[in-house]
Short mmCIF file of N, CA and C in Angstrom, two decimals:
data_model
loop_
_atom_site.label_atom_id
_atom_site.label_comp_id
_atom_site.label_asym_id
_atom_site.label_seq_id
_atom_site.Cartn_x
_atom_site.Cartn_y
_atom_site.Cartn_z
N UNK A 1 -201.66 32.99 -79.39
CA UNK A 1 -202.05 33.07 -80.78
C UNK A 1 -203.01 34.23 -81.02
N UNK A 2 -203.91 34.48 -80.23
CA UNK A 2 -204.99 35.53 -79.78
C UNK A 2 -204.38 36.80 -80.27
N UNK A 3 -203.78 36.96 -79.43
CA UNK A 3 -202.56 38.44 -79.19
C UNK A 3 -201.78 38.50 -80.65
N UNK A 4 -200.95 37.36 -81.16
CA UNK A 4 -200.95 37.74 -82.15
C UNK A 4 -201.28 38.05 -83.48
N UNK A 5 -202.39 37.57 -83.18
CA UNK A 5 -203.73 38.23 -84.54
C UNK A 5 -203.92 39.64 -83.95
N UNK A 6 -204.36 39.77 -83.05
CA UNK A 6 -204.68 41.17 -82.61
C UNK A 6 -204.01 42.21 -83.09
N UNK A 7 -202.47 42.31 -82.97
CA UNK A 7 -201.96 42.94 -83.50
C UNK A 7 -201.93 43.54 -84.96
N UNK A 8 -202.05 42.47 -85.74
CA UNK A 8 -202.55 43.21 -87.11
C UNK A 8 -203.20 43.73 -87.17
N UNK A 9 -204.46 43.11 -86.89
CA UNK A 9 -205.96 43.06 -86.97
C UNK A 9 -206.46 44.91 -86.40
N UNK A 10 -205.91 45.12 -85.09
CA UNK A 10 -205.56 46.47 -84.47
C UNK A 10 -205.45 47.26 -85.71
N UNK A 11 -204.10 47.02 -86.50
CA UNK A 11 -203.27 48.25 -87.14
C UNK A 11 -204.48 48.27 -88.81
N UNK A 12 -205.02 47.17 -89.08
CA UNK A 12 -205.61 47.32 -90.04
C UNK A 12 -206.88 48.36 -89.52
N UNK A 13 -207.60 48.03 -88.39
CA UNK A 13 -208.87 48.98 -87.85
C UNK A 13 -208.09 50.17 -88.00
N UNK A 14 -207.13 50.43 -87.25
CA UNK A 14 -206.94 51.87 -86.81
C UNK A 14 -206.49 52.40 -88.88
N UNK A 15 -205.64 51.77 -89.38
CA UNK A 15 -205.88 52.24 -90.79
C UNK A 15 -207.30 53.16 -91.39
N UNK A 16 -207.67 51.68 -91.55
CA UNK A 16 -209.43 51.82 -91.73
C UNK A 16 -210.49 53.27 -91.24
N UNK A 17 -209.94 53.07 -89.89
CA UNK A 17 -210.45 54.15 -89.02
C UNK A 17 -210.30 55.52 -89.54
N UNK A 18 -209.01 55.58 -89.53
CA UNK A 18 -208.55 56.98 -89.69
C UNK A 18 -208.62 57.78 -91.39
N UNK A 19 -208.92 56.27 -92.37
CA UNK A 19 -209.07 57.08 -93.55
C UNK A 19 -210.32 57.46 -93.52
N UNK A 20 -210.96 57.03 -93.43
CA UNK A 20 -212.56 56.66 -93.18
C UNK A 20 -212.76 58.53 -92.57
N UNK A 21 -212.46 58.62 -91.53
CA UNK A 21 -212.19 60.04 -91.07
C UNK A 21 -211.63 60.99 -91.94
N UNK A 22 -210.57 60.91 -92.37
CA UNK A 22 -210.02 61.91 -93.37
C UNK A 22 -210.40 61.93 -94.97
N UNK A 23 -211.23 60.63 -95.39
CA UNK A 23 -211.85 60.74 -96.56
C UNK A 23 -212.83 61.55 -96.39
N UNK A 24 -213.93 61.53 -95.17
CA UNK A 24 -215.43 61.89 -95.42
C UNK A 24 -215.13 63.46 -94.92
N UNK A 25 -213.74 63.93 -94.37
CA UNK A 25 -213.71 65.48 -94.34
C UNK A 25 -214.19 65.94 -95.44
N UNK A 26 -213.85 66.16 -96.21
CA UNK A 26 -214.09 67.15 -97.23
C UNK A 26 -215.28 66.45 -97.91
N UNK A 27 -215.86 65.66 -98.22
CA UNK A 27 -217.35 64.99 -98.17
C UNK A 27 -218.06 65.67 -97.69
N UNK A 28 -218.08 65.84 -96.26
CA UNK A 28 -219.03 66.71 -94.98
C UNK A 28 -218.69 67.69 -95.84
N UNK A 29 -217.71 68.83 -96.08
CA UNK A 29 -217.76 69.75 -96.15
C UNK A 29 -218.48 70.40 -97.22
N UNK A 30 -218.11 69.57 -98.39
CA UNK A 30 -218.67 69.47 -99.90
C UNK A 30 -220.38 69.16 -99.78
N UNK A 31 -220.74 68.46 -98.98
CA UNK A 31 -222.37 67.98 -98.98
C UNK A 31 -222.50 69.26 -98.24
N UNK A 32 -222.43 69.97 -97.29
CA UNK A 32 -223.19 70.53 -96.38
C UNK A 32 -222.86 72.17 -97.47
N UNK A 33 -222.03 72.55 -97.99
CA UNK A 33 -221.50 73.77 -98.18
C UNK A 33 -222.26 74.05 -99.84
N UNK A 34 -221.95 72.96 -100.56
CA UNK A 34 -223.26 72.65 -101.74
C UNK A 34 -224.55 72.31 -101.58
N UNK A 35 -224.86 71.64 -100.98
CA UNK A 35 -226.25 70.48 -101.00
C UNK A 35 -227.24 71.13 -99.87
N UNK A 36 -226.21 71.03 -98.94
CA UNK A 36 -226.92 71.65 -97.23
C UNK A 36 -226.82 70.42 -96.38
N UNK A 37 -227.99 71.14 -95.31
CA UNK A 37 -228.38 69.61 -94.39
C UNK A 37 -228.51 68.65 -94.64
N UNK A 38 -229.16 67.90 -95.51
CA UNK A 38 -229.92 67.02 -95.60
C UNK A 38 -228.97 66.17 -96.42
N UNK A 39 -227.95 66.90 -97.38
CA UNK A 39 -226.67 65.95 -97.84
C UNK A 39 -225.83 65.86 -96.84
N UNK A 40 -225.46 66.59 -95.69
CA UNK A 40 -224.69 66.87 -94.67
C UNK A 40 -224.54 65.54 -94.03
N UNK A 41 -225.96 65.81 -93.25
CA UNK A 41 -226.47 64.82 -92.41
C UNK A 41 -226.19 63.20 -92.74
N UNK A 42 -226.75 63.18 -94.66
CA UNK A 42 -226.29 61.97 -95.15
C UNK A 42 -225.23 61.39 -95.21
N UNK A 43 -223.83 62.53 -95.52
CA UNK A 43 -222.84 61.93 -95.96
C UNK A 43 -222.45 61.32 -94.18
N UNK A 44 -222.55 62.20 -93.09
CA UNK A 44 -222.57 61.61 -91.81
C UNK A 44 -222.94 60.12 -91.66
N UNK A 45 -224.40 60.21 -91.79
CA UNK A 45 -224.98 58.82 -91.53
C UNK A 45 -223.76 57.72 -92.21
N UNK A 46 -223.44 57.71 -94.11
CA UNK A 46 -222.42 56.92 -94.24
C UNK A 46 -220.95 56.75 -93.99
N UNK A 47 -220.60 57.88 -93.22
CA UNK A 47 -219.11 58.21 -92.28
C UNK A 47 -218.91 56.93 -91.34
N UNK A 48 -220.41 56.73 -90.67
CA UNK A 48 -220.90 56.60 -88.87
C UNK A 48 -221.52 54.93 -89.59
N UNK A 49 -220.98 54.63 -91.20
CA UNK A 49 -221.70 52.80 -90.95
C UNK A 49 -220.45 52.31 -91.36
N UNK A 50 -219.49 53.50 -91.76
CA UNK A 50 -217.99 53.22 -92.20
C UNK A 50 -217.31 52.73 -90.78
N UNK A 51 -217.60 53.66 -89.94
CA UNK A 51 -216.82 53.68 -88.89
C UNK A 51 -217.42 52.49 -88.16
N UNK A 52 -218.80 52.08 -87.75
CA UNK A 52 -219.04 51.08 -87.42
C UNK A 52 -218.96 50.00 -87.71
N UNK A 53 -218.57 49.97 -89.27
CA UNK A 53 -217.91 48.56 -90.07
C UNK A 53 -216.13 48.34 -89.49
N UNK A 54 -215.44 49.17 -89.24
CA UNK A 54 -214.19 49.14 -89.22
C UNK A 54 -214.02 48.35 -87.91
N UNK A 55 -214.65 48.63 -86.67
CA UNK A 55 -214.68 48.01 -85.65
C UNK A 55 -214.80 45.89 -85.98
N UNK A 56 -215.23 45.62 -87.00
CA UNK A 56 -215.94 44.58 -87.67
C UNK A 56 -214.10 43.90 -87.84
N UNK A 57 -212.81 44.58 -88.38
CA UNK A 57 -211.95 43.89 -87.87
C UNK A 57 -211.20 43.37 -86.55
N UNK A 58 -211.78 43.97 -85.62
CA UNK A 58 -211.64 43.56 -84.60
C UNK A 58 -212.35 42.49 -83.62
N UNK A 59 -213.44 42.32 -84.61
CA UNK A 59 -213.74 40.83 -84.12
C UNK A 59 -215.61 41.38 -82.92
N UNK A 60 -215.93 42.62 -83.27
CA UNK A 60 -216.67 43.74 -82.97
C UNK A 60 -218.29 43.42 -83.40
N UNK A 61 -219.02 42.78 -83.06
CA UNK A 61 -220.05 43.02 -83.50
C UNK A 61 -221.31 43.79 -82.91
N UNK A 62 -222.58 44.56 -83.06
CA UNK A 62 -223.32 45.18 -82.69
C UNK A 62 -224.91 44.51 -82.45
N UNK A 63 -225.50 44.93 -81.93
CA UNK A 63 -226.75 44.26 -81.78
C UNK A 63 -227.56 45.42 -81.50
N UNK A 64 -228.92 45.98 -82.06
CA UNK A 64 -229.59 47.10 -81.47
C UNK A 64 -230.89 46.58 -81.78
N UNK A 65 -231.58 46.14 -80.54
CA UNK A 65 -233.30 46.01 -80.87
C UNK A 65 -234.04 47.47 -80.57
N UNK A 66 -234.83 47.87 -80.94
CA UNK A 66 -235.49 49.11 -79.98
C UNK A 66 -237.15 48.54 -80.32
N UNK A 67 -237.55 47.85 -79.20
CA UNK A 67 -238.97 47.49 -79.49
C UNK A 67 -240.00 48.45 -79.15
N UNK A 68 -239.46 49.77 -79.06
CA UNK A 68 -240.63 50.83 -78.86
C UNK A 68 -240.34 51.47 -79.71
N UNK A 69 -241.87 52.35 -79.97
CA UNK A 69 -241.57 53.30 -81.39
C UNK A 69 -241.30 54.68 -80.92
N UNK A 70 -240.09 54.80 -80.99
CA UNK A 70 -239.34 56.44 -80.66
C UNK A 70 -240.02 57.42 -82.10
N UNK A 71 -240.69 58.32 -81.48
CA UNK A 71 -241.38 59.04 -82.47
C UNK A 71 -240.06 60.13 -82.95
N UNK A 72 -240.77 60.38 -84.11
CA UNK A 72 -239.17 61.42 -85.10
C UNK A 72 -239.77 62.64 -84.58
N UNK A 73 -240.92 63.04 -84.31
CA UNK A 73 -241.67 64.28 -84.63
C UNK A 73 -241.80 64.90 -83.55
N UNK A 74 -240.99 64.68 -81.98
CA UNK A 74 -240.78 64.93 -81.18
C UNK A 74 -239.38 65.07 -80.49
N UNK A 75 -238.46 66.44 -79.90
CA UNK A 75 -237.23 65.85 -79.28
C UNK A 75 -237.39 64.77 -78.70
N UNK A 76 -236.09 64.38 -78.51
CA UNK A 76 -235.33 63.13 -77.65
C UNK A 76 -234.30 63.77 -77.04
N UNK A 77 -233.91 62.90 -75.98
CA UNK A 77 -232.96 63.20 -75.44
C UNK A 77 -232.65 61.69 -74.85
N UNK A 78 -231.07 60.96 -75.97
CA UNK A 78 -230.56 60.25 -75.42
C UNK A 78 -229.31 60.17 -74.21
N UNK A 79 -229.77 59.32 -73.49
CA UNK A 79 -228.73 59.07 -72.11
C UNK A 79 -227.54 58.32 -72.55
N UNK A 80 -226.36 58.47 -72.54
CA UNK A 80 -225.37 57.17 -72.80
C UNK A 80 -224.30 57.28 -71.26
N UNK A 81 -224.42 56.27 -70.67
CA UNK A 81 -223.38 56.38 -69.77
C UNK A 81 -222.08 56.16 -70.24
N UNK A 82 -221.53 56.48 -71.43
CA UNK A 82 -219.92 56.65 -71.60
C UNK A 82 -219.86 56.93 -73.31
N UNK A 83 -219.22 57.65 -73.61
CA UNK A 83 -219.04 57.86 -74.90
C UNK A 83 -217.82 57.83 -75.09
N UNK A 84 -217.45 57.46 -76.37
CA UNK A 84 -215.63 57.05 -76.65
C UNK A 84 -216.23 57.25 -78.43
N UNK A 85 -215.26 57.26 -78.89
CA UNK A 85 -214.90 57.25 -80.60
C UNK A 85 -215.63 56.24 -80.57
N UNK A 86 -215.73 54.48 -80.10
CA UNK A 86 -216.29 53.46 -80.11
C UNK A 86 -217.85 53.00 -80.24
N UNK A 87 -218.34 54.69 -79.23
CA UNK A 87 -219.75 54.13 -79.12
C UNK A 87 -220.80 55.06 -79.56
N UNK A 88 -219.51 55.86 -79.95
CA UNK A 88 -220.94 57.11 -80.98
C UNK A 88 -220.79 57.19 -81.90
N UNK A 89 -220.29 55.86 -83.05
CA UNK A 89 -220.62 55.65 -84.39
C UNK A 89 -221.83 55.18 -84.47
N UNK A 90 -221.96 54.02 -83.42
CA UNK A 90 -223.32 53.03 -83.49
C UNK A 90 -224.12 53.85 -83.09
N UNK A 91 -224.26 54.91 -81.95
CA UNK A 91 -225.63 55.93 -81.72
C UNK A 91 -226.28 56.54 -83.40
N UNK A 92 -225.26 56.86 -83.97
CA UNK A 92 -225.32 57.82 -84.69
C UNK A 92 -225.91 57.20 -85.85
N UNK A 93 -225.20 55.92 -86.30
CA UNK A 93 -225.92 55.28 -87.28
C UNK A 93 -227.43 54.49 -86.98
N UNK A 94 -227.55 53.48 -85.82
CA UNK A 94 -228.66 53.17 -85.51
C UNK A 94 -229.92 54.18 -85.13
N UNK A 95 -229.48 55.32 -84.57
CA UNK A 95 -230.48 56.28 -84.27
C UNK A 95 -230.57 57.49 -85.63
N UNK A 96 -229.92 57.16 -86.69
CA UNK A 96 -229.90 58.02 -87.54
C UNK A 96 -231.03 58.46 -87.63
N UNK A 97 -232.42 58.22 -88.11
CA UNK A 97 -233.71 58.83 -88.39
C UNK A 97 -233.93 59.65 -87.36
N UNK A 98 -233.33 59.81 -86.42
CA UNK A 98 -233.49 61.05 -84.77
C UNK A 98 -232.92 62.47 -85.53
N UNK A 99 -231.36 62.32 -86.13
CA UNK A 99 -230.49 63.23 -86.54
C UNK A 99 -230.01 63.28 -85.12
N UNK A 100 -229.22 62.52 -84.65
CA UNK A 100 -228.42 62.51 -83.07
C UNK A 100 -228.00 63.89 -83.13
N UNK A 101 -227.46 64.74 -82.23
CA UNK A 101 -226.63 65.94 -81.60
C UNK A 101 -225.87 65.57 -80.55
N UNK A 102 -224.69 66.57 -80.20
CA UNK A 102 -224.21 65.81 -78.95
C UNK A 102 -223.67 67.35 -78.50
N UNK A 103 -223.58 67.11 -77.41
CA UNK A 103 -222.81 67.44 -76.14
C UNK A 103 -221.80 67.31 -75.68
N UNK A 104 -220.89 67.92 -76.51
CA UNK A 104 -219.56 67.74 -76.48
C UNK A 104 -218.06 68.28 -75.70
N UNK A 105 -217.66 68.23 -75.31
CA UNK A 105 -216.31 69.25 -74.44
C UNK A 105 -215.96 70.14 -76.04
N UNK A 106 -214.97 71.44 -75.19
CA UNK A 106 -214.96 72.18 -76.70
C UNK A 106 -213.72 71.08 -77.40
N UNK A 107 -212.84 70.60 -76.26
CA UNK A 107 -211.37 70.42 -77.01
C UNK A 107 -211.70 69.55 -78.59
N UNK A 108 -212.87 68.49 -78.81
CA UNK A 108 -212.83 67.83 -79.51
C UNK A 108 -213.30 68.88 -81.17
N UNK A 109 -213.79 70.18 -80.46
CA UNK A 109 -213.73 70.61 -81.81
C UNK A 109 -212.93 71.17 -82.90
N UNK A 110 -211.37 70.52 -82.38
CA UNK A 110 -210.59 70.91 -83.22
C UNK A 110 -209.46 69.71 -83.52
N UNK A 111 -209.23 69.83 -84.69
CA UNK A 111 -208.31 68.87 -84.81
C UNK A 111 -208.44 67.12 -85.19
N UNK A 112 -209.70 67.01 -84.70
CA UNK A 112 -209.92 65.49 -85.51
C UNK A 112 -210.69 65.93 -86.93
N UNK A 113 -210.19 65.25 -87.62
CA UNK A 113 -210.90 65.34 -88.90
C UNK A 113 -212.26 64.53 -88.65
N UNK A 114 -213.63 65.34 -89.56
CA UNK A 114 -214.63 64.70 -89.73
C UNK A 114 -215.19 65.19 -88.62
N UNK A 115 -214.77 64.28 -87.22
CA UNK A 115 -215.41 64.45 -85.74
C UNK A 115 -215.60 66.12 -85.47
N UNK A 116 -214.82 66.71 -85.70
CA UNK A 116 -214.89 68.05 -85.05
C UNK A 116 -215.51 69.10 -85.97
N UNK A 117 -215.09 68.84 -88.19
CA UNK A 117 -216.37 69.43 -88.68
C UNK A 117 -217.62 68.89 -87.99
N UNK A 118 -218.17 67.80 -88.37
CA UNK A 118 -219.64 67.55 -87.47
C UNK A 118 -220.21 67.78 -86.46
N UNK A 119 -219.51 68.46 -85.00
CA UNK A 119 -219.41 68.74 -84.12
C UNK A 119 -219.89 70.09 -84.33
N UNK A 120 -218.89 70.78 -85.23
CA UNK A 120 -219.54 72.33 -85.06
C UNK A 120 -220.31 72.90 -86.01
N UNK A 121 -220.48 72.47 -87.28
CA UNK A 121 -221.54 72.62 -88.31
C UNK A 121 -222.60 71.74 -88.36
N UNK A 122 -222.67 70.52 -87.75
CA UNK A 122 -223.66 69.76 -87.84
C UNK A 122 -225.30 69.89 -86.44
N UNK A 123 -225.01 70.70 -85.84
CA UNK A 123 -225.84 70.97 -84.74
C UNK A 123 -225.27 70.82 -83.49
N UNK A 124 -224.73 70.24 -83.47
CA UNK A 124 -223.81 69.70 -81.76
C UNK A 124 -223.39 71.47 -81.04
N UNK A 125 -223.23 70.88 -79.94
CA UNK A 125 -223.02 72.15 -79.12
C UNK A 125 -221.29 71.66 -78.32
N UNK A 126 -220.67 72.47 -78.27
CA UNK A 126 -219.27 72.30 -77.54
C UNK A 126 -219.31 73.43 -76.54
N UNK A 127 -219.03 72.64 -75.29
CA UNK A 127 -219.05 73.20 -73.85
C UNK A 127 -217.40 73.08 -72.93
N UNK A 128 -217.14 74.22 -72.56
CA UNK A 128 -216.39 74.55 -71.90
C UNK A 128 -216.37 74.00 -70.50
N UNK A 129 -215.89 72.14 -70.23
CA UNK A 129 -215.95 72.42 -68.68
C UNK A 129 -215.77 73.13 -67.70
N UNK A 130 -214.88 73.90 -67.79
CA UNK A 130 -214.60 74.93 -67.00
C UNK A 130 -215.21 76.13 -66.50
N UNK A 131 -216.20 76.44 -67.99
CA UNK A 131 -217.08 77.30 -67.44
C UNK A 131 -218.48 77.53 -67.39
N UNK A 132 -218.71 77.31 -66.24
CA UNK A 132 -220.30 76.61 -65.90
C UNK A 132 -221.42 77.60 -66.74
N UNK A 133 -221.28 79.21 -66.59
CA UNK A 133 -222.20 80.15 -67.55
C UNK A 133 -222.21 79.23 -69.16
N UNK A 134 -221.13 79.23 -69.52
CA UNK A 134 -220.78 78.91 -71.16
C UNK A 134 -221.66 77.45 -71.03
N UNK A 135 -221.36 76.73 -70.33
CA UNK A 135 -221.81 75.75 -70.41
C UNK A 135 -223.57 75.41 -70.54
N UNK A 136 -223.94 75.75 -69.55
CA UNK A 136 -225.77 75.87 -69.16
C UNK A 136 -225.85 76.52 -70.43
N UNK A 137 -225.63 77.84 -71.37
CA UNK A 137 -226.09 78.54 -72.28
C UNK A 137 -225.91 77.76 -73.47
N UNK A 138 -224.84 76.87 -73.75
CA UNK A 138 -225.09 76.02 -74.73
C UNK A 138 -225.88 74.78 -74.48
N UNK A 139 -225.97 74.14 -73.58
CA UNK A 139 -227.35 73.38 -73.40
C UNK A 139 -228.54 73.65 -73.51
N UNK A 140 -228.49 75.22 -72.88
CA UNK A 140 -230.01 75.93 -72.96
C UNK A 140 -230.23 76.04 -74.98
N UNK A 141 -229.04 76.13 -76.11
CA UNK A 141 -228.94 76.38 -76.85
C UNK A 141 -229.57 75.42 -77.74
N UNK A 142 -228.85 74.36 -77.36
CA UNK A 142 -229.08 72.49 -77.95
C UNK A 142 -230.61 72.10 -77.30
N UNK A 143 -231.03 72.24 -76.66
CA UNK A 143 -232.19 72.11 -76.33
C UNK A 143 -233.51 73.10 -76.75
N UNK A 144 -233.35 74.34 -77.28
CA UNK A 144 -233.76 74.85 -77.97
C UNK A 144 -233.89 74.35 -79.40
N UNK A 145 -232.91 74.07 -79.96
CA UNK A 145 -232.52 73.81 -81.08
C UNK A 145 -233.22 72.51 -81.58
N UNK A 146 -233.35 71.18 -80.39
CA UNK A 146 -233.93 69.99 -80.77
C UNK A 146 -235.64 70.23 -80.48
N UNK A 147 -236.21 70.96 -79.64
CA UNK A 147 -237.05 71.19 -79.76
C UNK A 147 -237.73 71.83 -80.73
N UNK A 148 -237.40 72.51 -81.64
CA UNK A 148 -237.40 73.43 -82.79
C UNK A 148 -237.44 72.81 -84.01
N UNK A 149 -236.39 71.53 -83.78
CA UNK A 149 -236.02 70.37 -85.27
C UNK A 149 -236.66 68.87 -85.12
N UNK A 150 -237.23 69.02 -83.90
CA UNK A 150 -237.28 67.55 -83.44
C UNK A 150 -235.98 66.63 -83.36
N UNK A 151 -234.90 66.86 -83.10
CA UNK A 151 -234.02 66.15 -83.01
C UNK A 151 -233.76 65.40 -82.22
N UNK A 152 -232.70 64.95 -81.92
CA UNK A 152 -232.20 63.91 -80.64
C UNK A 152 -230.74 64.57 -80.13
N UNK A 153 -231.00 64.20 -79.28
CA UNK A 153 -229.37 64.86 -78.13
C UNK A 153 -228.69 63.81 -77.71
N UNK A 154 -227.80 63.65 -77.35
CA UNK A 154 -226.48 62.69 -76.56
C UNK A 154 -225.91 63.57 -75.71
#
């Protein structure tokens, strides 16, 4: 019986999912290209509670305590041992007041809607596994960059 709820339940998320993505394209593009950062960033933050709601048909719920006070006015640099589409909506929305960045392979900067504008206009850095120079220089880049904004990294 499980399995066959799932199945809907699946095709409605992945629906959900993917408009959710292709609505807030041109959103991102429109906030950041009119407004700037600070609409940019916003329309992100509500992309990233869309996307973390959609998981919510799948039966998905979240939990985030952080009983220490992570100061804004200083980089961060968050650790995640695995990142998927799954788990860097919730970084992104729960750590929103950081302005997360990430560390990304280049391939993802093309071709997903939403994910890959934010990726390359939003601060994130895209690294070439392959090539270790390219690589260190955009870290050296992103780490410049959060130190400079106070931001947060992934």
């Amino acid at each position: 019986m499980a399995k066959l709820l799932a199945y809907p339940l699946s095709i409605l998320y992945f629906i959900f999912f993917g408009l959710s993505l292709l609505v807030f394209h041109p959103i991102q593009w429109f906030c950041l290209n009119v407004f700037g950062y600070q609409a940019h960033k916003k329309s992100v933050d509500i992309l990233n509670w869309f996307l973390v709601r959609s998981t919510h048909f799948l039966g998905t719920r979240y939990s985030f305590r952080n009983s220490h006070s992570i100061p804004t006015d200083k980089p961060i640099i968050i650790v995640s041992n695995h990142q998927s589409m799954n788990d860097i909506p919730p970084i992104i929305w729960f750590m929103r007041k950081h302005h997360a960045k990430f560390i990304s392979k280049k391939e993802l900067g093309k071709g997903i809607p939403s994910v890959s504008y934010n990726l390359r206009h939003g601060g994130s850095v895209l690294i070439d596994r392959k090539d270790p120079v390219q690589s260190i220089n955009a870290i050296k880049q992103i780490a410049g960059y959060i130190e400079t904004h106070n931001r947060a990294v992934v």
